[in-house]
Amino acid sequence: RRKQAVLSRALTAAGVPAQSLARIRVPVGLPIGAETPEEIAVSVVAELVAWRRGVTSPAPAASTANPSPTVPRSRP
């Protein structure tokens, strides 16, 4: 949100019309519990794909591979 506010102020000062500013997206990623830079990048890309496909609230994917609600973490 801060980045969007800073960008909006700078573009307004540069003379960009408010109508154009309203079209700018500043994705922050989907709430997937991302912690590493790589995971955050994946969540941002997922948000962009969802937006592009018109999905307003992505639902978690169903998986039969791990029926447990808690997915074990494996980190190197």
CSV table of C-alpha atoms in Angstrom, one decimal:
chain,number,residue,atom,x,y,z
A,1,ARG,CA,0.0,0.0,0.0
A,2,ARG,CA,2.8,2.4,0.8
A,3,LYS,CA,4.5,1.7,-2.6
A,4,GLN,CA,1.2,2.4,-4.4
A,5,ALA,CA,0.8,5.7,-2.4
A,6,VAL,CA,4.3,6.8,-3.2
A,7,LEU,CA,3.9,5.9,-6.9
A,8,SER,CA,0.5,7.6,-7.1
A,9,ARG,CA,1.9,10.9,-5.6
A,10,ALA,CA,4.9,10.9,-7.9
A,11,LEU,CA,2.7,10.3,-11.0
A,12,THR,CA,0.2,12.9,-9.9
A,13,ALA,CA,3.0,15.4,-9.5
A,14,ALA,CA,4.2,14.5,-13.0
A,15,GLY,CA,0.7,15.3,-14.4
A,16,VAL,CA,-0.7,11.8,-15.0
A,17,PRO,CA,-4.6,12.1,-15.0
A,18,ALA,CA,-6.5,10.4,-12.1
A,19,GLN,CA,-8.3,8.2,-14.5
A,20,SER,CA,-5.0,6.7,-15.6
A,21,LEU,CA,-3.8,6.3,-12.1
A,22,ALA,CA,-6.9,4.2,-11.2
A,23,ARG,CA,-5.8,1.6,-13.8
A,24,ILE,CA,-2.5,0.9,-12.1
A,25,ARG,CA,-2.1,-2.4,-10.3
A,26,VAL,CA,0.5,-2.8,-7.6
A,27,PRO,CA,0.4,-6.5,-6.7
A,28,VAL,CA,1.6,-7.6,-3.3
A,29,GLY,CA,0.9,-11.3,-3.8
A,30,LEU,CA,-1.7,-13.8,-2.6
A,31,PRO,CA,-1.8,-14.8,1.1
A,32,ILE,CA,-0.1,-18.1,0.7
A,33,GLY,CA,2.3,-17.8,3.7
A,34,ALA,CA,5.3,-16.9,1.5
A,35,GLU,CA,8.5,-16.2,3.4
A,36,THR,CA,11.4,-16.5,1.0
A,37,PRO,CA,11.9,-14.1,-2.0
A,38,GLU,CA,11.2,-16.9,-4.3
A,39,GLU,CA,7.9,-17.8,-2.6
A,40,ILE,CA,6.9,-14.1,-2.6
A,41,ALA,CA,7.6,-13.9,-6.3
A,42,VAL,CA,5.4,-16.9,-6.9
A,43,SER,CA,2.6,-15.3,-4.9
A,44,VAL,CA,2.8,-12.1,-6.8
A,45,VAL,CA,2.7,-13.9,-10.2
A,46,ALA,CA,-0.2,-15.9,-8.9
A,47,GLU,CA,-2.0,-12.7,-8.1
A,48,LEU,CA,-1.3,-11.3,-11.6
A,49,VAL,CA,-2.6,-14.5,-13.2
A,50,ALA,CA,-5.8,-14.4,-11.1
A,51,TRP,CA,-6.4,-10.8,-12.0
A,52,ARG,CA,-5.7,-11.4,-15.7
A,53,ARG,CA,-8.2,-14.3,-15.7
A,54,GLY,CA,-10.8,-12.3,-13.9
A,55,VAL,CA,-10.7,-14.2,-10.6
A,56,THR,CA,-11.6,-11.9,-7.8
A,57,SER,CA,-11.0,-14.2,-4.9
A,58,PRO,CA,-8.9,-17.3,-5.7
A,59,ALA,CA,-10.0,-20.4,-3.9
A,60,PRO,CA,-7.3,-22.8,-2.6
A,61,ALA,CA,-6.7,-25.7,-4.9
A,62,ALA,CA,-8.1,-29.1,-3.8
A,63,SER,CA,-5.5,-31.8,-3.3
A,64,THR,CA,-5.9,-35.5,-2.6
A,65,ALA,CA,-2.1,-36.0,-2.3
A,66,ASN,CA,-2.1,-34.7,1.3
A,67,PRO,CA,-5.5,-34.8,3.0
A,68,SER,CA,-4.1,-33.2,6.1
A,69,PRO,CA,-5.0,-29.5,6.5
A,70,THR,CA,-1.4,-28.9,7.6
A,71,VAL,CA,1.3,-29.2,4.9
A,72,PRO,CA,4.7,-30.1,6.3
A,73,ARG,CA,7.4,-27.7,5.5
A,74,SER,CA,10.6,-28.9,4.0
A,75,ARG,CA,13.5,-26.5,3.9
A,76,PRO,CA,17.1,-27.1,3.0
